[in-house]
PDB file of C-alpha atoms in Angstrom:
ATOM      1  CA  UNK A  15     -10.577 -50.068   4.488  1.00  0.00           C
ATOM      2  CA  UNK A  16     -10.844 -47.334   6.970  1.00  0.00           C
ATOM      3  CA  UNK A  17     -10.515 -47.978  10.716  1.00  0.00           C
ATOM      4  CA  UNK A  18     -13.584 -48.033  12.865  1.00  0.00           C
ATOM      5  CA  UNK A  19     -14.212 -44.747  14.428  1.00  0.00           C
ATOM      6  CA  UNK A  20     -16.857 -42.637  15.979  1.00  0.00           C
ATOM      7  CA  UNK A  21     -15.024 -39.403  15.393  1.00  0.00           C
ATOM      8  CA  UNK A  22     -14.757 -37.506  12.375  1.00  0.00           C
ATOM      9  CA  UNK A  23     -12.394 -34.269  11.622  1.00  0.00           C
ATOM     10  CA  UNK A  24     -14.019 -32.198   8.856  1.00  0.00           C
ATOM     11  CA  UNK A  25     -11.574 -29.912   7.025  1.00  0.00           C
ATOM     12  CA  UNK A  26     -12.998 -26.648   5.500  1.00  0.00           C
ATOM     13  CA  UNK A  27     -10.290 -26.243   2.753  1.00  0.00           C
ATOM     14  CA  UNK A  28     -11.844 -22.723   1.730  1.00  0.00           C
ATOM     15  CA  UNK A  29     -11.180 -21.447   5.259  1.00  0.00           C
ATOM     16  CA  UNK A  30      -7.690 -23.172   5.963  1.00  0.00           C
ATOM     17  CA  UNK A  31      -4.734 -21.219   5.022  1.00  0.00           C
ATOM     18  CA  UNK A  32      -2.313 -24.099   5.450  1.00  0.00           C
ATOM     19  CA  UNK A  33      -0.267 -23.139   8.393  1.00  0.00           C
ATOM     20  CA  UNK A  34       0.061 -26.539   9.499  1.00  0.00           C
ATOM     21  CA  UNK A  35      -0.819 -25.998  13.239  1.00  0.00           C
ATOM     22  CA  UNK A  36      -3.298 -29.045  13.198  1.00  0.00           C
ATOM     23  CA  UNK A  37      -0.827 -31.211  11.661  1.00  0.00           C
ATOM     24  CA  UNK A  38       1.758 -30.502  14.435  1.00  0.00           C
ATOM     25  CA  UNK A  39      -1.032 -31.288  17.021  1.00  0.00           C
ATOM     26  CA  UNK A  40      -2.364 -34.453  15.454  1.00  0.00           C
ATOM     27  CA  UNK A  41       0.627 -36.096  13.275  1.00  0.00           C
ATOM     28  CA  UNK A  42      -0.770 -39.449  13.999  1.00  0.00           C
ATOM     29  CA  UNK A  43      -3.847 -38.628  11.969  1.00  0.00           C
ATOM     30  CA  UNK A  44      -2.942 -35.443   9.648  1.00  0.00           C
ATOM     31  CA  UNK A  45      -0.169 -34.779   7.150  1.00  0.00           C
ATOM     32  CA  UNK A  46       0.200 -31.823   4.875  1.00  0.00           C
ATOM     33  CA  UNK A  47      -0.357 -31.750   1.162  1.00  0.00           C
ATOM     34  CA  UNK A  48       2.273 -30.173  -1.004  1.00  0.00           C
ATOM     35  CA  UNK A  49       0.578 -26.805  -0.561  1.00  0.00           C
ATOM     36  CA  UNK A  50       0.377 -27.133   3.201  1.00  0.00           C
ATOM     37  CA  UNK A  51      -3.156 -27.982   3.657  1.00  0.00           C
ATOM     38  CA  UNK A  52      -4.029 -30.906   6.025  1.00  0.00           C
ATOM     39  CA  UNK A  53      -5.088 -34.113   4.426  1.00  0.00           C
ATOM     40  CA  UNK A  54      -5.291 -37.664   6.253  1.00  0.00           C
ATOM     41  CA  UNK A  55      -2.179 -39.743   6.495  1.00  0.00           C
ATOM     42  CA  UNK A  56      -3.676 -42.081   3.865  1.00  0.00           C
ATOM     43  CA  UNK A  57      -4.209 -39.540   1.448  1.00  0.00           C
ATOM     44  CA  UNK A  58      -0.866 -38.021   1.749  1.00  0.00           C
ATOM     45  CA  UNK A  59       0.666 -41.696   1.307  1.00  0.00           C
ATOM     46  CA  UNK A  60      -1.584 -41.998  -1.825  1.00  0.00           C
ATOM     47  CA  UNK A  61      -0.193 -38.774  -3.169  1.00  0.00           C
ATOM     48  CA  UNK A  62       3.356 -39.545  -2.343  1.00  0.00           C
ATOM     49  CA  UNK A  63       2.920 -42.946  -4.224  1.00  0.00           C
ATOM     50  CA  UNK A  64       1.797 -41.066  -7.216  1.00  0.00           C
ATOM     51  CA  UNK A  65       4.465 -40.178  -9.875  1.00  0.00           C
ATOM     52  CA  UNK A  66       4.088 -36.424  -9.885  1.00  0.00           C
ATOM     53  CA  UNK A  67       3.162 -36.076  -6.027  1.00  0.00           C
ATOM     54  CA  UNK A  68      -0.329 -35.346  -6.929  1.00  0.00           C
ATOM     55  CA  UNK A  69      -3.347 -37.037  -5.616  1.00  0.00           C
ATOM     56  CA  UNK A  70      -4.713 -39.892  -8.083  1.00  0.00           C
ATOM     57  CA  UNK A  71      -8.037 -39.075  -9.633  1.00  0.00           C
ATOM     58  CA  UNK A  72     -10.494 -38.103  -7.019  1.00  0.00           C
ATOM     59  CA  UNK A  73     -10.140 -35.808  -3.902  1.00  0.00           C
ATOM     60  CA  UNK A  74      -8.833 -36.143  -0.687  1.00  0.00           C
ATOM     61  CA  UNK A  75     -11.336 -36.788   1.934  1.00  0.00           C
ATOM     62  CA  UNK A  76     -12.538 -33.659   3.846  1.00  0.00           C
ATOM     63  CA  UNK A  77     -13.948 -36.069   6.611  1.00  0.00           C
ATOM     64  CA  UNK A  78     -11.120 -37.560   8.386  1.00  0.00           C
ATOM     65  CA  UNK A  79     -11.664 -40.544  10.746  1.00  0.00           C
ATOM     66  CA  UNK A  80     -10.058 -39.904  14.051  1.00  0.00           C
ATOM     67  CA  UNK A  81      -9.288 -42.851  16.434  1.00  0.00           C
ATOM     68  CA  UNK A  82     -11.091 -42.648  19.928  1.00  0.00           C
ATOM     69  CA  UNK A  83      -7.787 -42.330  21.829  1.00  0.00           C
ATOM     70  CA  UNK A  84      -6.819 -39.396  19.596  1.00  0.00           C
ATOM     71  CA  UNK A  85     -10.189 -37.578  19.912  1.00  0.00           C
ATOM     72  CA  UNK A  86      -8.673 -35.151  22.750  1.00  0.00           C
ATOM     73  CA  UNK A  87      -5.846 -34.025  20.432  1.00  0.00           C
ATOM     74  CA  UNK A  88      -8.223 -33.553  17.558  1.00  0.00           C
ATOM     75  CA  UNK A  89     -10.504 -31.362  19.770  1.00  0.00           C
ATOM     76  CA  UNK A  90      -7.457 -29.335  20.548  1.00  0.00           C
ATOM     77  CA  UNK A  91      -6.394 -28.983  17.000  1.00  0.00           C
ATOM     78  CA  UNK A  92     -10.116 -27.928  16.010  1.00  0.00           C
ATOM     79  CA  UNK A  93     -10.079 -25.385  18.926  1.00  0.00           C
ATOM     80  CA  UNK A  94      -6.933 -23.809  18.334  1.00  0.00           C
ATOM     81  CA  UNK A  95      -7.162 -23.605  14.334  1.00  0.00           C
ATOM     82  CA  UNK A  96      -6.597 -19.819  13.683  1.00  0.00           C
ATOM     83  CA  UNK A  97      -9.123 -19.840  10.956  1.00  0.00           C
ATOM     84  CA  UNK A  98     -11.603 -22.269  12.461  1.00  0.00           C
ATOM     85  CA  UNK A  99     -11.140 -24.742   9.489  1.00  0.00           C
ATOM     86  CA  UNK A 100     -11.591 -27.914  11.354  1.00  0.00           C
ATOM     87  CA  UNK A 101     -14.641 -29.304  13.013  1.00  0.00           C
ATOM     88  CA  UNK A 102     -14.612 -32.478  15.166  1.00  0.00           C
ATOM     89  CA  UNK A 103     -17.910 -34.358  15.396  1.00  0.00           C
ATOM     90  CA  UNK A 104     -18.961 -37.522  17.018  1.00  0.00           C
ATOM     91  CA  UNK A 105     -20.947 -39.837  14.680  1.00  0.00           C
ATOM     92  CA  UNK A 106     -23.190 -42.645  16.171  1.00  0.00           C
TER      93      UNK A 106
END
């Protein structure tokens, strides 16, 4: 079950080049997959639990819930992404 949230961080994996700056700024929410792309910590844990390190069937979510106390950090990660691959949006 996903925690209640009003913020979503959307990752555009076609724009991202896996530098990891966002993961450094938002480690409570993001982790890197085996290629360096940002995924939710939940998706990273599922991949780590899989035998070969791959995500089980399905794709990681490109819309990652951000707890309200972390919204400012998520905004900074989105604003400083060199490829503009992150977008933070408020969901009412």
